[in-house]
């Protein structure tokens, strides 16, 4: 995995954390949720194509083995957090609540456009339901978008995005969250964009564009990276002025694409930002970003409840924020080291037999 992109995973996971951190009834960083989710879904398409693009078109490819490994990657932590959510919600559990949990445990919740269902259990797990759908379609998507020329790939993707924009005006503001932000059908466009980005990345490598870029002076490379980051900051800064229908997904397609391509090409030798992103501690935090993402909302809920229970509800958010973040990171490290990785390795060994 490209080190700088791993570090970006942590940065966007942190944005999502800040989005869910409550201050006066609202998230501290409202733009962080939609921005972070867009990055992760686009990056998933990019990373999947880098890791599995050639494998899924090989004659030896087994879809059964492939999908079992993908499920083994996400399901153990999903179940862990699902059970934790049940414990936290024990006072409110009734028949209706249990009924809403059934799609969640099966990772089907994002297909049902009802907020109490797609945000049931560990609310952030809706994204896993989308990813599972993307993984199932991935071999077919690769054969359509990955094999062949860049022109052919651009043509297919262009046709799909025309369909997206044709459907866009017919989606009401009330349904835009459930459809444009949550629905696997519409979020598939983010994933396909990630696949296309890897096709473009390979094309640029074949033309030695990556070598040309990395041969620029450190100052020039730093300026290029700063411009990419400035674009992202500007897009986030204009968030409050953008209609909801746009910032649920399409608003971030261009800046995320530029960011992923830029830091992929500068992986070998980049500028000042790449140098910062390649620090081992930041790359490590990126490696555990899935754990951070999955547990952070449960952790925020639990820690707020504990402080209120012991009479420390007067503690302001300025103190809670660094405390909650530190506890979340420590717990994410432990979950990743003692649960997610050991169980994942054990499952992979079982699947190889």
PDB file of N, CA, C and O in Angstrom, residues 30-82:
ATOM      1  N   UNK A  30     -18.809  19.462  10.651  1.00  0.00           N
ATOM      2  CA  UNK A  30     -19.921  18.936   9.861  1.00  0.00           C
ATOM      3  C   UNK A  30     -19.478  18.357   8.533  1.00  0.00           C
ATOM      4  O   UNK A  30     -20.013  17.359   8.058  1.00  0.00           O
ATOM      5  N   UNK A  31     -18.501  18.964   7.891  1.00  0.00           N
ATOM      6  CA  UNK A  31     -18.066  18.498   6.576  1.00  0.00           C
ATOM      7  C   UNK A  31     -17.264  17.204   6.647  1.00  0.00           C
ATOM      8  O   UNK A  31     -17.082  16.530   5.631  1.00  0.00           O
ATOM      9  N   UNK A  32     -16.807  16.848   7.837  1.00  0.00           N
ATOM     10  CA  UNK A  32     -15.904  15.703   7.972  1.00  0.00           C
ATOM     11  C   UNK A  32     -16.512  14.372   7.588  1.00  0.00           C
ATOM     12  O   UNK A  32     -15.825  13.491   7.055  1.00  0.00           O
ATOM     13  N   UNK A  33     -17.813  14.198   7.836  1.00  0.00           N
ATOM     14  CA  UNK A  33     -18.444  12.914   7.549  1.00  0.00           C
ATOM     15  C   UNK A  33     -18.533  12.624   6.069  1.00  0.00           C
ATOM     16  O   UNK A  33     -18.047  11.601   5.582  1.00  0.00           O
ATOM     17  N   UNK A  34     -19.158  13.533   5.316  1.00  0.00           N
ATOM     18  CA  UNK A  34     -19.323  13.311   3.880  1.00  0.00           C
ATOM     19  C   UNK A  34     -17.979  13.296   3.163  1.00  0.00           C
ATOM     20  O   UNK A  34     -17.765  12.502   2.243  1.00  0.00           O
ATOM     21  N   UNK A  35     -17.074  14.150   3.589  1.00  0.00           N
ATOM     22  CA  UNK A  35     -15.743  14.216   2.985  1.00  0.00           C
ATOM     23  C   UNK A  35     -14.974  12.919   3.221  1.00  0.00           C
ATOM     24  O   UNK A  35     -14.411  12.333   2.293  1.00  0.00           O
ATOM     25  N   UNK A  36     -14.972  12.461   4.464  1.00  0.00           N
ATOM     26  CA  UNK A  36     -14.229  11.247   4.805  1.00  0.00           C
ATOM     27  C   UNK A  36     -14.774  10.011   4.128  1.00  0.00           C
ATOM     28  O   UNK A  36     -14.009   9.180   3.609  1.00  0.00           O
ATOM     29  N   UNK A  37     -16.094   9.867   4.096  1.00  0.00           N
ATOM     30  CA  UNK A  37     -16.703   8.698   3.465  1.00  0.00           C
ATOM     31  C   UNK A  37     -16.382   8.668   1.975  1.00  0.00           C
ATOM     32  O   UNK A  37     -16.056   7.614   1.413  1.00  0.00           O
ATOM     33  N   UNK A  38     -16.459   9.815   1.307  1.00  0.00           N
ATOM     34  CA  UNK A  38     -16.133   9.873  -0.122  1.00  0.00           C
ATOM     35  C   UNK A  38     -14.703   9.417  -0.373  1.00  0.00           C
ATOM     36  O   UNK A  38     -14.439   8.642  -1.306  1.00  0.00           O
ATOM     37  N   UNK A  39     -13.783   9.888   0.454  1.00  0.00           N
ATOM     38  CA  UNK A  39     -12.391   9.470   0.292  1.00  0.00           C
ATOM     39  C   UNK A  39     -12.242   7.962   0.430  1.00  0.00           C
ATOM     40  O   UNK A  39     -11.605   7.307  -0.406  1.00  0.00           O
ATOM     41  N   UNK A  40     -12.834   7.388   1.463  1.00  0.00           N
ATOM     42  CA  UNK A  40     -12.661   5.954   1.708  1.00  0.00           C
ATOM     43  C   UNK A  40     -13.282   5.101   0.608  1.00  0.00           C
ATOM     44  O   UNK A  40     -12.714   4.075   0.219  1.00  0.00           O
ATOM     45  N   UNK A  41     -14.430   5.503   0.073  1.00  0.00           N
ATOM     46  CA  UNK A  41     -15.071   4.704  -0.969  1.00  0.00           C
ATOM     47  C   UNK A  41     -14.304   4.788  -2.286  1.00  0.00           C
ATOM     48  O   UNK A  41     -14.138   3.785  -2.986  1.00  0.00           O
ATOM     49  N   UNK A  42     -13.826   5.984  -2.627  1.00  0.00           N
ATOM     50  CA  UNK A  42     -13.022   6.127  -3.846  1.00  0.00           C
ATOM     51  C   UNK A  42     -11.697   5.388  -3.694  1.00  0.00           C
ATOM     52  O   UNK A  42     -11.267   4.658  -4.599  1.00  0.00           O
ATOM     53  N   UNK A  43     -11.061   5.548  -2.527  1.00  0.00           N
ATOM     54  CA  UNK A  43      -9.788   4.861  -2.299  1.00  0.00           C
ATOM     55  C   UNK A  43      -9.969   3.344  -2.334  1.00  0.00           C
ATOM     56  O   UNK A  43      -9.076   2.624  -2.792  1.00  0.00           O
ATOM     57  N   UNK A  44     -11.114   2.839  -1.876  1.00  0.00           N
ATOM     58  CA  UNK A  44     -11.362   1.396  -1.898  1.00  0.00           C
ATOM     59  C   UNK A  44     -11.308   0.865  -3.323  1.00  0.00           C
ATOM     60  O   UNK A  44     -10.723  -0.196  -3.580  1.00  0.00           O
ATOM     61  N   UNK A  45     -11.926   1.594  -4.272  1.00  0.00           N
ATOM     62  CA  UNK A  45     -11.860   1.166  -5.665  1.00  0.00           C
ATOM     63  C   UNK A  45     -10.439   1.178  -6.195  1.00  0.00           C
ATOM     64  O   UNK A  45     -10.025   0.269  -6.917  1.00  0.00           O
ATOM     65  N   UNK A  46      -9.678   2.196  -5.823  1.00  0.00           N
ATOM     66  CA  UNK A  46      -8.283   2.326  -6.252  1.00  0.00           C
ATOM     67  C   UNK A  46      -7.437   1.179  -5.692  1.00  0.00           C
ATOM     68  O   UNK A  46      -6.705   0.508  -6.424  1.00  0.00           O
ATOM     69  N   UNK A  47      -7.565   0.948  -4.386  1.00  0.00           N
ATOM     70  CA  UNK A  47      -6.758  -0.074  -3.716  1.00  0.00           C
ATOM     71  C   UNK A  47      -7.145  -1.478  -4.166  1.00  0.00           C
ATOM     72  O   UNK A  47      -6.278  -2.344  -4.382  1.00  0.00           O
ATOM     73  N   UNK A  48      -8.439  -1.735  -4.312  1.00  0.00           N
ATOM     74  CA  UNK A  48      -8.881  -3.050  -4.767  1.00  0.00           C
ATOM     75  C   UNK A  48      -8.336  -3.360  -6.161  1.00  0.00           C
ATOM     76  O   UNK A  48      -7.924  -4.485  -6.441  1.00  0.00           O
ATOM     77  N   UNK A  49      -8.325  -2.378  -7.033  1.00  0.00           N
ATOM     78  CA  UNK A  49      -7.811  -2.593  -8.388  1.00  0.00           C
ATOM     79  C   UNK A  49      -6.305  -2.823  -8.357  1.00  0.00           C
ATOM     80  O   UNK A  49      -5.783  -3.663  -9.103  1.00  0.00           O
ATOM     81  N   UNK A  50      -5.611  -2.087  -7.483  1.00  0.00           N
ATOM     82  CA  UNK A  50      -4.167  -2.283  -7.351  1.00  0.00           C
ATOM     83  C   UNK A  50      -3.847  -3.681  -6.833  1.00  0.00           C
ATOM     84  O   UNK A  50      -2.908  -4.333  -7.304  1.00  0.00           O
ATOM     85  N   UNK A  51      -4.633  -4.169  -5.869  1.00  0.00           N
ATOM     86  CA  UNK A  51      -4.331  -5.453  -5.241  1.00  0.00           C
ATOM     87  C   UNK A  51      -4.921  -6.659  -5.934  1.00  0.00           C
ATOM     88  O   UNK A  51      -4.335  -7.747  -5.909  1.00  0.00           O
ATOM     89  N   UNK A  52      -6.100  -6.475  -6.563  1.00  0.00           N
ATOM     90  CA  UNK A  52      -6.820  -7.619  -7.127  1.00  0.00           C
ATOM     91  C   UNK A  52      -7.122  -7.495  -8.618  1.00  0.00           C
ATOM     92  O   UNK A  52      -7.685  -8.421  -9.209  1.00  0.00           O
ATOM     93  N   UNK A  53      -6.764  -6.370  -9.220  1.00  0.00           N
ATOM     94  CA  UNK A  53      -7.123  -6.135 -10.611  1.00  0.00           C
ATOM     95  C   UNK A  53      -6.684  -7.236 -11.558  1.00  0.00           C
ATOM     96  O   UNK A  53      -7.464  -7.706 -12.398  1.00  0.00           O
ATOM     97  N   UNK A  54      -5.442  -7.660 -11.428  1.00  0.00           N
ATOM     98  CA  UNK A  54      -4.928  -8.712 -12.300  1.00  0.00           C
ATOM     99  C   UNK A  54      -5.418 -10.091 -11.871  1.00  0.00           C
ATOM    100  O   UNK A  54      -5.637 -10.982 -12.702  1.00  0.00           O
ATOM    101  N   UNK A  55      -5.606 -10.278 -10.573  1.00  0.00           N
ATOM    102  CA  UNK A  55      -5.983 -11.595 -10.049  1.00  0.00           C
ATOM    103  C   UNK A  55      -7.379 -12.015 -10.486  1.00  0.00           C
ATOM    104  O   UNK A  55      -7.613 -13.184 -10.812  1.00  0.00           O
ATOM    105  N   UNK A  56      -8.326 -11.083 -10.485  1.00  0.00           N
ATOM    106  CA  UNK A  56      -9.711 -11.463 -10.757  1.00  0.00           C
ATOM    107  C   UNK A  56      -9.971 -11.787 -12.224  1.00  0.00           C
ATOM    108  O   UNK A  56     -11.035 -12.341 -12.562  1.00  0.00           O
ATOM    109  N   UNK A  57      -9.035 -11.444 -13.098  1.00  0.00           N
ATOM    110  CA  UNK A  57      -9.206 -11.792 -14.513  1.00  0.00           C
ATOM    111  C   UNK A  57      -8.358 -12.996 -14.911  1.00  0.00           C
ATOM    112  O   UNK A  57      -8.392 -13.430 -16.066  1.00  0.00           O
ATOM    113  N   UNK A  58      -7.606 -13.541 -13.948  1.00  0.00           N
ATOM    114  CA  UNK A  58      -6.789 -14.726 -14.226  1.00  0.00           C
ATOM    115  C   UNK A  58      -7.673 -15.976 -14.291  1.00  0.00           C
ATOM    116  O   UNK A  58      -8.729 -16.042 -13.651  1.00  0.00           O
ATOM    117  N   UNK A  59      -7.234 -16.972 -15.056  1.00  0.00           N
ATOM    118  CA  UNK A  59      -8.011 -18.205 -15.207  1.00  0.00           C
ATOM    119  C   UNK A  59      -8.135 -18.978 -13.901  1.00  0.00           C
ATOM    120  O   UNK A  59      -9.079 -19.743 -13.703  1.00  0.00           O
ATOM    121  N   UNK A  60      -7.195 -18.760 -12.984  1.00  0.00           N
ATOM    122  CA  UNK A  60      -7.195 -19.476 -11.704  1.00  0.00           C
ATOM    123  C   UNK A  60      -8.068 -18.794 -10.647  1.00  0.00           C
ATOM    124  O   UNK A  60      -8.176 -19.293  -9.531  1.00  0.00           O
ATOM    125  N   UNK A  61      -8.679 -17.680 -10.995  1.00  0.00           N
ATOM    126  CA  UNK A  61      -9.463 -16.924 -10.021  1.00  0.00           C
ATOM    127  C   UNK A  61     -10.687 -17.703  -9.557  1.00  0.00           C
ATOM    128  O   UNK A  61     -11.429 -18.264 -10.362  1.00  0.00           O
ATOM    129  N   UNK A  62     -10.882 -17.723  -8.226  1.00  0.00           N
ATOM    130  CA  UNK A  62     -12.053 -18.366  -7.629  1.00  0.00           C
ATOM    131  C   UNK A  62     -12.869 -17.286  -6.915  1.00  0.00           C
ATOM    132  O   UNK A  62     -12.402 -16.712  -5.923  1.00  0.00           O
ATOM    133  N   UNK A  63     -14.067 -17.022  -7.415  1.00  0.00           N
ATOM    134  CA  UNK A  63     -14.905 -15.992  -6.797  1.00  0.00           C
ATOM    135  C   UNK A  63     -15.250 -16.361  -5.359  1.00  0.00           C
ATOM    136  O   UNK A  63     -15.279 -15.501  -4.485  1.00  0.00           O
ATOM    137  N   UNK A  64     -15.494 -17.655  -5.105  1.00  0.00           N
ATOM    138  CA  UNK A  64     -15.844 -18.093  -3.762  1.00  0.00           C
ATOM    139  C   UNK A  64     -14.751 -17.783  -2.750  1.00  0.00           C
ATOM    140  O   UNK A  64     -15.021 -17.239  -1.672  1.00  0.00           O
ATOM    141  N   UNK A  65     -13.501 -18.129  -3.094  1.00  0.00           N
ATOM    142  CA  UNK A  65     -12.380 -17.835  -2.194  1.00  0.00           C
ATOM    143  C   UNK A  65     -12.195 -16.330  -2.022  1.00  0.00           C
ATOM    144  O   UNK A  65     -11.928 -15.841  -0.918  1.00  0.00           O
ATOM    145  N   UNK A  66     -12.338 -15.612  -3.119  1.00  0.00           N
ATOM    146  CA  UNK A  66     -12.161 -14.159  -3.098  1.00  0.00           C
ATOM    147  C   UNK A  66     -13.174 -13.493  -2.172  1.00  0.00           C
ATOM    148  O   UNK A  66     -12.809 -12.700  -1.299  1.00  0.00           O
ATOM    149  N   UNK A  67     -14.446 -13.809  -2.326  1.00  0.00           N
ATOM    150  CA  UNK A  67     -15.474 -13.123  -1.541  1.00  0.00           C
ATOM    151  C   UNK A  67     -15.430 -13.547  -0.081  1.00  0.00           C
ATOM    152  O   UNK A  67     -15.720 -12.748   0.822  1.00  0.00           O
ATOM    153  N   UNK A  68     -15.039 -14.789   0.175  1.00  0.00           N
ATOM    154  CA  UNK A  68     -14.894 -15.210   1.579  1.00  0.00           C
ATOM    155  C   UNK A  68     -13.786 -14.432   2.274  1.00  0.00           C
ATOM    156  O   UNK A  68     -13.918 -14.060   3.447  1.00  0.00           O
ATOM    157  N   UNK A  69     -12.698 -14.167   1.559  1.00  0.00           N
ATOM    158  CA  UNK A  69     -11.608 -13.382   2.148  1.00  0.00           C
ATOM    159  C   UNK A  69     -12.034 -11.940   2.387  1.00  0.00           C
ATOM    160  O   UNK A  69     -11.636 -11.317   3.382  1.00  0.00           O
ATOM    161  N   UNK A  70     -12.836 -11.407   1.492  1.00  0.00           N
ATOM    162  CA  UNK A  70     -13.324 -10.041   1.669  1.00  0.00           C
ATOM    163  C   UNK A  70     -14.260  -9.959   2.883  1.00  0.00           C
ATOM    164  O   UNK A  70     -14.211  -9.004   3.660  1.00  0.00           O
ATOM    165  N   UNK A  71     -15.126 -10.943   3.020  1.00  0.00           N
ATOM    166  CA  UNK A  71     -16.030 -10.984   4.177  1.00  0.00           C
ATOM    167  C   UNK A  71     -15.231 -11.147   5.467  1.00  0.00           C
ATOM    168  O   UNK A  71     -15.517 -10.507   6.483  1.00  0.00           O
ATOM    169  N   UNK A  72     -14.194 -12.009   5.409  1.00  0.00           N
ATOM    170  CA  UNK A  72     -13.346 -12.222   6.591  1.00  0.00           C
ATOM    171  C   UNK A  72     -12.603 -10.952   6.987  1.00  0.00           C
ATOM    172  O   UNK A  72     -12.246 -10.777   8.148  1.00  0.00           O
ATOM    173  N   UNK A  73     -12.412 -10.059   6.028  1.00  0.00           N
ATOM    174  CA  UNK A  73     -11.717  -8.805   6.311  1.00  0.00           C
ATOM    175  C   UNK A  73     -12.595  -7.841   7.110  1.00  0.00           C
ATOM    176  O   UNK A  73     -12.104  -7.126   7.993  1.00  0.00           O
ATOM    177  N   UNK A  74     -13.889  -7.808   6.824  1.00  0.00           N
ATOM    178  CA  UNK A  74     -14.736  -6.790   7.441  1.00  0.00           C
ATOM    179  C   UNK A  74     -15.698  -7.340   8.494  1.00  0.00           C
ATOM    180  O   UNK A  74     -16.096  -6.605   9.405  1.00  0.00           O
ATOM    181  N   UNK A  75     -16.064  -8.621   8.391  1.00  0.00           N
ATOM    182  CA  UNK A  75     -17.151  -9.113   9.234  1.00  0.00           C
ATOM    183  C   UNK A  75     -16.779  -9.275  10.711  1.00  0.00           C
ATOM    184  O   UNK A  75     -17.598  -8.960  11.583  1.00  0.00           O
ATOM    185  N   UNK A  76     -15.582  -9.773  11.054  1.00  0.00           N
ATOM    186  CA  UNK A  76     -15.269  -9.932  12.483  1.00  0.00           C
ATOM    187  C   UNK A  76     -15.391  -8.635  13.282  1.00  0.00           C
ATOM    188  O   UNK A  76     -15.977  -8.622  14.364  1.00  0.00           O
ATOM    189  N   UNK A  77     -14.846  -7.545  12.740  1.00  0.00           N
ATOM    190  CA  UNK A  77     -14.933  -6.277  13.465  1.00  0.00           C
ATOM    191  C   UNK A  77     -16.365  -5.744  13.450  1.00  0.00           C
ATOM    192  O   UNK A  77     -16.809  -5.112  14.421  1.00  0.00           O
ATOM    193  N   UNK A  78     -17.077  -6.014  12.382  1.00  0.00           N
ATOM    194  CA  UNK A  78     -18.491  -5.615  12.329  1.00  0.00           C
ATOM    195  C   UNK A  78     -19.285  -6.290  13.447  1.00  0.00           C
ATOM    196  O   UNK A  78     -20.068  -5.627  14.142  1.00  0.00           O
ATOM    197  N   UNK A  79     -19.102  -7.589  13.636  1.00  0.00           N
ATOM    198  CA  UNK A  79     -19.822  -8.322  14.683  1.00  0.00           C
ATOM    199  C   UNK A  79     -19.415  -7.834  16.063  1.00  0.00           C
ATOM    200  O   UNK A  79     -20.249  -7.669  16.966  1.00  0.00           O
ATOM    201  N   UNK A  80     -18.127  -7.591  16.254  1.00  0.00           N
ATOM    202  CA  UNK A  80     -17.623  -7.068  17.529  1.00  0.00           C
ATOM    203  C   UNK A  80     -18.326  -5.758  17.879  1.00  0.00           C
ATOM    204  O   UNK A  80     -18.819  -5.568  19.009  1.00  0.00           O
ATOM    205  N   UNK A  81     -18.394  -4.839  16.915  1.00  0.00           N
ATOM    206  CA  UNK A  81     -19.017  -3.539  17.164  1.00  0.00           C
ATOM    207  C   UNK A  81     -20.537  -3.654  17.246  1.00  0.00           C
ATOM    208  O   UNK A  81     -21.182  -2.897  17.988  1.00  0.00           O
ATOM    209  N   UNK A  82     -21.098  -4.595  16.519  1.00  0.00           N
ATOM    210  CA  UNK A  82     -22.543  -4.842  16.584  1.00  0.00           C
ATOM    211  C   UNK A  82     -22.950  -5.262  18.000  1.00  0.00           C
ATOM    212  O   UNK A  82     -23.922  -4.746  18.564  1.00  0.00           O
TER     213      UNK A  82
END
